[in-house]
């Protein structure tokens, strides 16, 4: 939003009072990219969408080295499941360590969900996968980093995200857990569920500009109010 960008440029604290979609949250991206990797056969774009979420457990520098190697040699599909052996001037041991750290948990998940199965069973396998990769601990560490940066708006958003995602997965199990679907259809259902979820965030500080709509925003002790876009005939 233009207002937020301009206020940030002038270092004016600003809070946008609106519901936030969770579709592009890194946790949601992590889950969806994992399933898409399995469903579409380890394509380059899906694998590195997964890595860019920050929850793979692999640091940024090894990921960059891995990406360079993969692009040079066209690694995709089942080639991820075989040791890297071609030397192109990079440390093969380091590359293979990253490959193994990536492929082992996904292969375990793939064996559980690859074929057509019950939604409840697939969802429980995803729970196990997230816990095996210590995603909750990684999220807590990320939230602490956001606090140190002073990004309190994102702290509030990501503090809610884990419980929100878990609640949605629980609902899938409770409501349609016994239905049997292919993985492609399961991903479609999951995406529709995530798209329907919006988070409400409370203002992070008192001394800031609040930007919102007349219908939604309610606050007391306003020192000054500017009604953007209003004139004598339109409010």
XYZ file of N, CA and C in Angstrom:
705
model
N 0.849 -1.193 0.000
C 0.000 0.000 0.000
C 0.884 1.241 0.000
N 0.462 2.255 -0.818
C 1.249 3.468 -0.984
C 1.463 4.195 0.339
N 0.420 4.288 1.157
C 0.534 5.010 2.432
C 1.634 4.396 3.288
N 1.637 3.075 3.405
C 2.626 2.403 4.252
C 4.039 2.640 3.745
N 4.239 2.552 2.413
C 5.576 2.756 1.848
C 6.082 4.177 2.122
N 5.212 5.169 1.964
C 5.612 6.566 2.180
C 5.915 6.815 3.649
N 5.083 6.272 4.537
C 5.312 6.480 5.969
C 6.623 5.827 6.411
N 6.909 4.643 5.862
C 8.173 3.976 6.194
C 9.358 4.790 5.697
N 9.215 5.401 4.523
C 10.288 6.233 3.975
C 10.618 7.403 4.888
N 9.605 7.948 5.554
C 9.812 9.084 6.455
C 9.891 8.666 7.932
N 10.022 7.349 8.176
C 10.166 6.803 9.537
C 9.012 7.207 10.450
N 7.800 7.189 9.899
C 6.603 7.483 10.693
C 5.942 6.155 11.052
N 5.803 5.831 12.347
C 5.146 4.583 12.738
C 3.723 4.538 12.186
N 3.370 3.410 11.576
C 2.081 3.314 10.890
C 1.519 1.902 11.073
N 0.223 1.810 11.338
C -0.430 0.509 11.473
C -1.626 0.451 10.533
N -1.655 -0.564 9.665
C -2.780 -0.759 8.746
C -3.792 -1.682 9.400
N -4.946 -1.142 9.719
C -5.971 -1.910 10.420
C -6.836 -2.648 9.405
N -6.384 -3.836 9.034
C -7.142 -4.646 8.080
C -6.846 -6.116 8.328
N -7.729 -6.959 7.866
C -7.508 -8.400 7.953
C -6.391 -8.809 7.000
N -5.560 -9.770 7.435
C -4.429 -10.214 6.607
C -4.671 -11.645 6.116
N -4.482 -11.866 4.820
C -4.527 -13.229 4.304
C -3.273 -13.981 4.749
N -3.392 -15.296 4.902
C -2.227 -16.089 5.316
C -1.604 -16.840 4.146
N -2.144 -16.668 2.929
C -1.693 -17.477 1.791
C -0.196 -17.360 1.520
N 0.376 -16.181 1.746
C 1.795 -15.991 1.426
C 2.675 -16.016 2.681
N 2.101 -16.463 3.790
C 2.924 -16.631 4.985
C 3.916 -17.775 4.765
N 5.159 -17.638 5.245
C 6.165 -18.695 4.996
C 5.757 -20.092 5.474
N 5.018 -20.198 6.584
C 4.583 -21.518 7.050
C 3.643 -22.158 6.033
N 2.684 -21.375 5.546
C 1.733 -21.876 4.552
C 2.469 -22.235 3.263
N 3.381 -21.367 2.822
C 4.182 -21.637 1.621
C 4.996 -22.924 1.804
N 5.514 -23.131 2.999
C 6.328 -24.317 3.287
C 5.499 -25.589 3.113
N 4.294 -25.594 3.672
C 3.432 -26.773 3.578
C 3.030 -27.031 2.125
N 2.560 -25.992 1.451
C 2.082 -26.160 0.075
C 3.214 -26.533 -0.887
N 4.382 -25.918 -0.708
C 5.492 -26.246 -1.607
C 5.983 -27.671 -1.378
N 5.970 -28.135 -0.139
C 6.359 -29.523 0.147
C 5.464 -30.500 -0.610
N 4.155 -30.275 -0.508
C 3.204 -31.177 -1.168
C 3.306 -31.079 -2.688
N 3.550 -29.871 -3.197
C 3.666 -29.688 -4.644
C 4.932 -30.365 -5.176
N 6.014 -30.333 -4.396
C 7.248 -31.045 -4.784
C 6.943 -32.521 -5.021
N 6.204 -33.128 -4.098
C 5.877 -34.549 -4.212
C 4.924 -34.793 -5.377
N 3.905 -33.952 -5.499
C 2.876 -34.161 -6.513
C 3.403 -33.948 -7.933
N 4.297 -32.960 -8.109
C 4.772 -32.618 -9.449
C 6.174 -33.135 -9.758
N 6.743 -33.926 -8.855
C 7.983 -34.627 -9.178
C 9.260 -33.820 -9.061
N 9.400 -33.060 -7.966
C 10.671 -32.392 -7.635
C 11.136 -31.436 -8.741
N 10.235 -30.565 -9.173
C 10.611 -29.546 -10.159
C 11.476 -28.476 -9.491
N 12.334 -27.844 -10.295
C 13.229 -26.810 -9.763
C 12.447 -25.724 -9.038
N 11.401 -25.170 -9.673
C 10.682 -24.029 -9.097
C 10.001 -24.387 -7.777
N 9.513 -25.619 -7.649
C 8.853 -26.034 -6.409
C 9.873 -26.242 -5.292
N 10.996 -26.868 -5.629
C 12.043 -27.133 -4.632
C 12.586 -25.829 -4.050
N 12.842 -24.850 -4.911
C 13.449 -23.622 -4.389
C 12.420 -22.636 -3.836
N 11.167 -22.825 -4.168
C 10.089 -22.129 -3.433
C 10.094 -22.640 -1.991
N 10.262 -23.943 -1.827
C 10.350 -24.582 -0.511
C 11.535 -24.023 0.279
N 12.710 -23.981 -0.343
C 13.904 -23.488 0.355
C 13.761 -22.024 0.770
N 13.120 -21.225 -0.064
C 13.026 -19.788 0.209
C 12.078 -19.460 1.363
N 11.314 -20.423 1.854
C 10.453 -20.173 3.021
C 11.271 -19.992 4.293
N 12.494 -20.540 4.311
C 13.328 -20.422 5.501
C 13.115 -21.517 6.523
N 12.282 -22.525 6.227
C 11.985 -23.581 7.199
C 12.561 -24.948 6.809
N 13.458 -24.959 5.864
C 14.047 -26.235 5.434
C 15.086 -26.754 6.422
N 15.553 -25.873 7.319
C 16.611 -26.260 8.246
C 17.995 -26.134 7.637
N 18.083 -25.591 6.428
C 19.369 -25.391 5.739
C 19.620 -23.893 5.632
N 20.835 -23.476 5.940
C 21.176 -22.047 5.945
C 21.194 -21.477 4.523
N 21.189 -20.149 4.430
C 21.088 -19.462 3.139
C 22.265 -19.776 2.218
N 23.485 -19.750 2.739
C 24.663 -19.963 1.888
C 24.678 -21.358 1.256
N 24.461 -22.440 2.030
C 24.398 -23.762 1.394
C 23.268 -23.883 0.365
N 22.149 -23.192 0.596
C 21.050 -23.226 -0.379
C 21.487 -22.569 -1.684
N 22.202 -21.456 -1.578
C 22.681 -20.771 -2.791
C 23.652 -21.653 -3.568
N 24.544 -22.346 -2.851
C 25.478 -23.259 -3.521
C 24.729 -24.415 -4.177
N 23.728 -24.908 -3.477
C 22.911 -25.999 -4.009
C 22.173 -25.553 -5.270
N 21.635 -24.343 -5.250
C 20.912 -23.828 -6.416
C 21.845 -23.682 -7.620
N 23.048 -23.190 -7.388
C 24.013 -23.048 -8.487
C 24.325 -24.410 -9.129
N 24.517 -25.409 -8.284
C 24.826 -26.756 -8.773
C 23.652 -27.335 -9.565
N 22.464 -27.193 -9.003
C 21.252 -27.727 -9.626
C 21.002 -27.082 -10.987
N 21.211 -25.780 -11.072
C 21.005 -25.079 -12.342
C 22.031 -25.498 -13.394
N 23.282 -25.677 -12.969
C 24.338 -26.077 -13.914
C 24.081 -27.463 -14.493
N 23.587 -28.382 -13.655
C 23.473 -29.780 -14.079
C 22.034 -30.213 -14.369
N 21.084 -29.298 -14.201
C 19.692 -29.632 -14.511
C 19.116 -30.702 -13.599
N 19.444 -30.623 -12.307
C 18.947 -31.615 -11.343
C 17.443 -31.428 -11.147
N 16.695 -32.504 -11.322
C 15.249 -32.484 -11.085
C 14.759 -33.921 -10.949
N 13.533 -34.078 -10.528
C 12.938 -35.407 -10.418
C 13.731 -36.336 -9.515
N 13.889 -37.577 -9.942
C 14.558 -38.597 -9.124
C 16.059 -38.358 -8.966
N 16.631 -37.410 -9.733
C 18.053 -37.093 -9.557
C 18.330 -36.537 -8.160
N 17.288 -35.944 -7.513
C 17.454 -35.478 -6.135
C 17.670 -36.649 -5.162
N 17.235 -37.841 -5.555
C 17.296 -38.998 -4.665
C 18.603 -39.780 -4.820
N 19.458 -39.311 -5.727
C 20.752 -39.968 -5.957
C 21.886 -39.047 -5.535
N 23.007 -39.611 -5.039
C 24.143 -38.756 -4.646
C 24.648 -37.911 -5.813
N 25.006 -36.680 -5.503
C 25.636 -35.821 -6.517
C 27.086 -36.283 -6.698
N 27.469 -36.543 -7.941
C 28.816 -37.074 -8.191
C 29.635 -36.233 -9.169
N 28.967 -35.405 -9.942
C 29.691 -34.624 -10.954
C 30.339 -33.407 -10.321
N 31.627 -33.277 -10.500
C 32.387 -32.180 -9.911
C 32.393 -30.982 -10.855
N 31.808 -29.869 -10.375
C 31.825 -28.632 -11.179
C 32.481 -27.511 -10.373
N 33.481 -27.917 -9.560
C 34.226 -26.926 -8.792
C 33.606 -26.568 -7.467
N 32.653 -27.369 -6.982
C 32.035 -27.131 -5.679
C 32.287 -28.325 -4.767
N 32.125 -28.118 -3.477
C 32.357 -29.161 -2.487
C 31.210 -30.175 -2.536
N 31.466 -31.358 -3.084
C 30.407 -32.351 -3.247
C 29.888 -32.865 -1.910
N 30.761 -32.981 -0.902
C 30.315 -33.450 0.411
C 29.301 -32.470 1.008
N 29.603 -31.181 0.908
C 28.692 -30.164 1.431
C 27.359 -30.181 0.672
N 27.448 -30.299 -0.650
C 26.231 -30.335 -1.463
C 25.374 -31.552 -1.129
N 26.027 -32.697 -0.954
C 25.270 -33.912 -0.645
C 24.682 -33.880 0.756
N 25.371 -33.231 1.697
C 24.797 -33.062 3.036
C 23.499 -32.261 2.960
N 23.512 -31.182 2.160
C 22.305 -30.369 1.983
C 21.211 -31.173 1.277
N 21.624 -31.940 0.262
C 20.659 -32.768 -0.472
C 19.978 -33.765 0.452
N 20.767 -34.441 1.285
C 20.222 -35.445 2.205
C 19.290 -34.788 3.231
N 19.699 -33.640 3.748
C 18.873 -32.935 4.737
C 17.529 -32.542 4.139
N 17.527 -32.258 2.851
C 16.289 -31.917 2.150
C 15.472 -33.159 1.819
N 16.113 -34.165 1.233
C 15.375 -35.257 0.609
C 14.835 -36.280 1.613
N 15.551 -36.535 2.704
C 15.134 -37.615 3.598
C 13.755 -37.397 4.221
N 13.491 -36.232 4.840
C 12.150 -36.056 5.414
C 11.047 -36.008 4.365
N 11.341 -35.456 3.188
C 10.316 -35.390 2.134
C 10.029 -36.781 1.570
N 11.064 -37.600 1.440
C 10.838 -38.974 0.965
C 9.982 -39.764 1.950
N 10.218 -39.571 3.250
C 9.395 -40.258 4.255
C 7.934 -39.839 4.113
N 7.728 -38.532 3.927
C 6.367 -38.030 3.747
C 5.770 -38.561 2.450
N 6.565 -38.591 1.400
C 6.091 -39.050 0.087
C 5.578 -40.486 0.148
N 6.283 -41.341 0.858
C 5.881 -42.744 0.960
C 4.516 -42.883 1.633
N 4.199 -41.933 2.525
C 2.931 -41.998 3.253
C 1.757 -41.434 2.465
N 2.020 -40.475 1.575
C 0.895 -39.741 0.967
C 0.870 -39.772 -0.554
N 1.819 -40.398 -1.203
C 1.923 -40.307 -2.664
C 0.682 -40.832 -3.365
N 0.187 -41.983 -2.949
C -0.968 -42.575 -3.606
C -2.260 -42.022 -3.010
N -3.363 -42.326 -3.654
C -4.662 -41.853 -3.194
C -4.915 -42.359 -1.778
N -5.303 -41.441 -0.876
C -5.496 -41.830 0.511
C -6.530 -40.968 1.205
N -6.847 -41.331 2.440
C -7.808 -40.569 3.215
C -7.227 -39.217 3.618
N -8.091 -38.205 3.624
C -7.650 -36.855 4.002
C -7.099 -36.842 5.417
N -7.722 -37.587 6.310
C -7.248 -37.634 7.694
C -5.844 -38.206 7.794
N -5.568 -39.278 7.053
C -4.241 -39.905 7.085
C -3.177 -38.970 6.512
N -3.502 -38.308 5.404
C -2.556 -37.374 4.786
C -2.257 -36.211 5.724
N -3.285 -35.700 6.376
C -3.114 -34.565 7.296
C -2.263 -34.956 8.488
N -2.482 -36.142 9.018
C -1.661 -36.603 10.154
C -0.202 -36.783 9.734
N 0.023 -37.229 8.509
C 1.399 -37.363 8.004
C 2.072 -35.996 7.910
N 1.313 -34.964 7.548
C 1.860 -33.604 7.484
C 2.205 -33.107 8.885
N 1.330 -33.383 9.857
C 1.643 -33.037 11.252
C 3.005 -33.602 11.648
N 3.177 -34.901 11.404
C 4.422 -35.582 11.783
C 5.620 -34.951 11.083
N 5.469 -34.659 9.811
C 6.545 -34.050 9.019
C 6.954 -32.696 9.612
N 5.996 -31.855 9.955
C 6.287 -30.535 10.522
C 7.013 -30.651 11.856
N 6.602 -31.627 12.662
C 7.258 -31.805 13.967
C 8.662 -32.393 13.811
N 8.850 -33.282 12.849
C 10.185 -33.852 12.605
C 11.178 -32.764 12.213
N 10.710 -31.750 11.500
C 11.584 -30.657 11.065
C 11.628 -29.507 12.081
N 11.023 -29.717 13.248
C 11.053 -28.707 14.319
C 10.583 -27.330 13.828
N 9.501 -27.337 13.067
C 9.009 -26.085 12.490
C 8.567 -25.107 13.577
N 7.959 -25.595 14.660
C 7.528 -24.684 15.735
C 8.729 -23.971 16.347
N 9.826 -24.714 16.586
C 11.028 -24.094 17.157
C 11.639 -23.085 16.183
N 11.654 -23.438 14.894
C 12.170 -22.509 13.891
C 11.326 -21.235 13.852
N 10.005 -21.389 13.951
C 9.106 -20.235 13.932
C 9.355 -19.345 15.142
N 9.549 -19.955 16.306
C 9.832 -19.179 17.523
C 11.121 -18.380 17.374
N 12.130 -19.000 16.762
C 13.394 -18.293 16.541
C 13.224 -17.129 15.590
N 12.410 -17.316 14.552
C 12.150 -16.246 13.593
C 11.408 -15.095 14.256
N 10.445 -15.431 15.119
C 9.686 -14.397 15.827
C 10.603 -13.579 16.729
N 11.547 -14.243 17.384
C 12.496 -13.511 18.233
C 13.344 -12.554 17.394
N 13.737 -13.001 16.190
C 14.510 -12.126 15.292
C 13.682 -10.909 14.880
N 12.394 -11.114 14.620
C 11.512 -10.005 14.253
C 11.380 -9.007 15.406
N 11.348 -9.528 16.631
C 11.278 -8.644 17.802
C 12.519 -7.769 17.897
N 13.676 -8.370 17.681
C 14.927 -7.617 17.741
C 14.984 -6.541 16.664
N 14.359 -6.820 15.516
C 14.320 -5.839 14.432
C 13.272 -4.757 14.670
N 12.404 -4.967 15.672
C 11.326 -4.015 15.921
C 10.143 -4.193 14.986
N 10.048 -5.348 14.312
C 8.939 -5.597 13.365
C 7.763 -6.215 14.121
N 7.162 -5.429 15.020
C 6.151 -5.970 15.932
C 4.861 -6.367 15.228
N 4.563 -5.704 14.109
C 3.363 -6.065 13.354
C 3.486 -7.494 12.836
N 4.671 -7.853 12.327
C 4.895 -9.211 11.830
C 5.017 -10.208 12.983
N 5.475 -9.735 14.131
C 5.512 -10.597 15.318
C 4.099 -11.033 15.670
N 3.162 -10.071 15.726
C 1.774 -10.396 16.060
C 1.160 -11.350 15.053
N 1.449 -11.105 13.784
C 0.896 -11.964 12.734
C 1.414 -13.387 12.853
N 2.719 -13.544 13.028
C 3.316 -14.885 13.028
C 3.161 -15.604 14.359
N 2.853 -14.862 15.421
C 2.529 -15.513 16.690
C 1.224 -16.289 16.552
N 0.318 -15.792 15.727
C -0.977 -16.451 15.528
C -0.932 -17.576 14.499
N 0.030 -17.544 13.593
C -0.063 -18.366 12.389
C -0.040 -19.870 12.678
N 0.804 -20.321 13.614
C 0.910 -21.764 13.862
C -0.423 -22.331 14.349
N -1.025 -21.668 15.366
C -2.306 -22.157 15.874
C -3.398 -22.092 14.814
N -3.361 -21.045 13.991
C -4.355 -20.901 12.930
C -4.249 -22.044 11.927
N -3.032 -22.366 11.507
C -2.825 -23.459 10.552
C -3.220 -24.797 11.173
N -2.839 -25.018 12.425
C -3.188 -26.276 13.087
C -4.700 -26.433 13.231
N -5.391 -25.339 13.555
C -6.851 -25.392 13.669
C -7.493 -25.763 12.336
N -6.944 -25.210 11.250
C -7.506 -25.510 9.940
C -7.283 -26.971 9.562
N -6.096 -27.493 9.878
C -5.822 -28.906 9.597
C -6.707 -29.814 10.460
N -6.921 -29.420 11.715
C -7.825 -30.183 12.589
C -9.236 -30.240 12.007
N -9.688 -29.117 11.465
C -11.022 -29.072 10.867
C -11.127 -30.002 9.660
N -10.045 -30.065 8.866
C -10.039 -30.990 7.726
C -10.254 -32.434 8.198
N -9.543 -32.804 9.260
C -9.640 -34.173 9.781
C -11.042 -34.436 10.320
N -11.594 -33.479 11.071
C -12.896 -33.668 11.707
C -14.044 -33.689 10.704
N -13.979 -32.821 9.689
C -15.126 -32.652 8.790
C -15.100 -33.634 7.620
N -13.933 -33.768 6.966
C -13.868 -34.632 5.771
C -12.723 -35.636 5.855
N -12.310 -35.968 7.065
C -11.138 -36.828 7.259
C -11.237 -38.196 6.642
N -12.465 -38.726 6.466
C -12.618 -40.083 5.945
C -12.731 -40.126 4.426
N -12.804 -38.958 3.787
C -12.867 -38.940 2.322
C -11.515 -39.327 1.728
N -11.548 -40.020 0.610
C -10.336 -40.447 -0.080
C -10.148 -39.600 -1.335
N -8.975 -38.962 -1.446
C -8.695 -38.104 -2.599
C -7.249 -38.296 -3.039
N -6.991 -37.930 -4.300
C -5.617 -37.911 -4.807
C -4.895 -36.705 -4.218
N -3.567 -36.743 -4.245
C -2.776 -35.661 -3.648
C -3.079 -34.318 -4.308
N -3.269 -34.300 -5.626
C -3.577 -33.051 -6.329
C -4.842 -32.418 -5.775
N -5.860 -33.236 -5.520
C -7.120 -32.731 -4.985
C -6.945 -32.286 -3.535
N -6.120 -33.001 -2.782
C -5.859 -32.619 -1.386
C -5.210 -31.231 -1.335
N -4.246 -30.984 -2.216
C -3.591 -29.677 -2.265
C -4.606 -28.587 -2.592
N -5.523 -28.874 -3.528
C -6.548 -27.895 -3.897
C -7.441 -27.563 -2.703
N -7.823 -28.578 -1.932
C -8.655 -28.367 -0.744
C -7.899 -27.528 0.283
N -6.619 -27.857 0.471
C -5.792 -27.130 1.442
C -5.649 -25.664 1.036
N -5.391 -25.408 -0.239
C -5.259 -24.030 -0.723
C -6.552 -23.246 -0.507
N -7.688 -23.886 -0.783
C -8.977 -23.215 -0.582
C -9.180 -22.875 0.893
N -8.769 -23.783 1.765
C -8.882 -23.524 3.200
C -8.008 -22.373 3.639
N -6.758 -22.357 3.196
C -5.845 -21.271 3.560
C -6.333 -19.931 3.013
N -6.870 -19.940 1.802
C -7.356 -18.702 1.191
C -8.523 -18.102 1.971
N -9.274 -18.946 2.672
C -10.449 -18.468 3.402
C -10.100 -17.869 4.767
N -8.845 -18.070 5.215
C -8.449 -17.616 6.550
C -7.842 -16.220 6.482
N -8.301 -15.342 7.381
C -7.722 -14.004 7.505
C -7.418 -13.747 8.976
N -6.314 -13.062 9.229
C -5.911 -12.744 10.596
C -6.196 -11.279 10.906
N -6.693 -11.033 12.101
C -6.842 -9.667 12.585
C -5.704 -9.357 13.535
N -5.029 -8.227 13.332
C -3.870 -7.845 14.141
C -4.220 -6.598 14.955
N -3.856 -6.601 16.238
C -4.090 -5.412 17.052
C -2.931 -4.440 16.875
N -3.165 -3.121 17.060
C -2.071 -2.147 16.915
C -0.899 -2.489 17.825
N 0.316 -2.319 17.313
C 1.510 -2.727 18.059
C 1.970 -1.684 19.066
N 1.698 -0.400 18.822
C 2.066 0.658 19.759
C 0.941 1.684 19.805
N 0.982 2.553 20.818
C -0.038 3.591 20.962
C 0.305 4.799 20.099
N 1.573 5.188 20.090
C 2.004 6.408 19.403
C 2.334 6.103 17.942
N 1.297 6.034 17.106
C 1.499 5.736 15.702
C 0.289 6.203 14.904
N 0.437 6.240 13.590
C -0.677 6.576 12.716
C -1.464 5.303 12.436
N -2.773 5.363 12.663
C -3.653 4.232 12.392
C -4.367 4.479 11.071
N -4.206 3.551 10.124
C -4.846 3.668 8.817
C -5.892 2.566 8.709
N -7.150 2.965 8.546
C -8.199 1.963 8.486
C -9.447 2.494 7.823
N -10.489 1.683 7.841
C -11.761 2.072 7.230
C -12.747 2.480 8.318
N -13.737 3.279 7.937
C -14.769 3.706 8.880
C -15.540 2.500 9.389
N -15.764 1.517 8.520
C -16.545 0.347 8.915
C -15.836 -0.514 9.951
N -14.499 -0.609 9.856
C -13.765 -1.559 10.709
C -13.075 -0.918 11.902
N -12.402 0.197 11.692
C -11.502 0.743 12.717
C -12.264 1.488 13.802
N -11.949 1.133 15.049
C -12.552 1.802 16.201
C -11.444 2.083 17.217
N -11.323 3.320 17.623
C -10.306 3.653 18.601
C -10.712 4.912 19.352
N -10.137 5.119 20.513
C -10.444 6.287 21.340
C -9.241 7.220 21.396
N -9.466 8.414 21.931
C -8.380 9.380 22.181
C -7.593 9.694 20.914
N -8.308 9.949 19.810
C -7.641 10.321 18.568
C -7.258 11.800 18.631
N -5.990 12.094 18.405
C -5.523 13.487 18.427
C -5.883 14.220 17.147
N -5.873 13.520 16.025
C -6.228 14.137 14.745
C -6.696 13.038 13.805
N -7.689 13.343 12.951
C -8.183 12.373 11.985
C -8.210 12.997 10.594
N -7.708 12.260 9.622
C -7.723 12.686 8.221
C -8.598 11.690 7.453
N -9.601 12.188 6.763
C -10.486 11.334 5.978
C -10.031 11.406 4.531
N -9.373 10.355 4.071
C -8.775 10.353 2.732
C -9.864 10.089 1.681
N -9.891 10.942 0.658
C -10.827 10.746 -0.440
C -12.198 11.329 -0.219
N -12.434 12.027 0.892
C -13.733 12.625 1.160
C -13.843 13.999 0.567
N -15.053 14.406 0.166
C -15.310 15.778 -0.252
C -16.710 16.167 0.177
N -17.239 17.264 -0.301
C -18.540 17.749 0.155
C -19.671 16.780 -0.154
N -19.507 15.971 -1.194
C -20.600 15.086 -1.574
C -20.377 13.615 -1.289
N -19.138 13.211 -0.939
C -18.825 11.790 -0.763
C -18.083 11.557 0.552
N -18.579 10.596 1.328
C -17.834 10.158 2.524
C -17.664 8.650 2.374
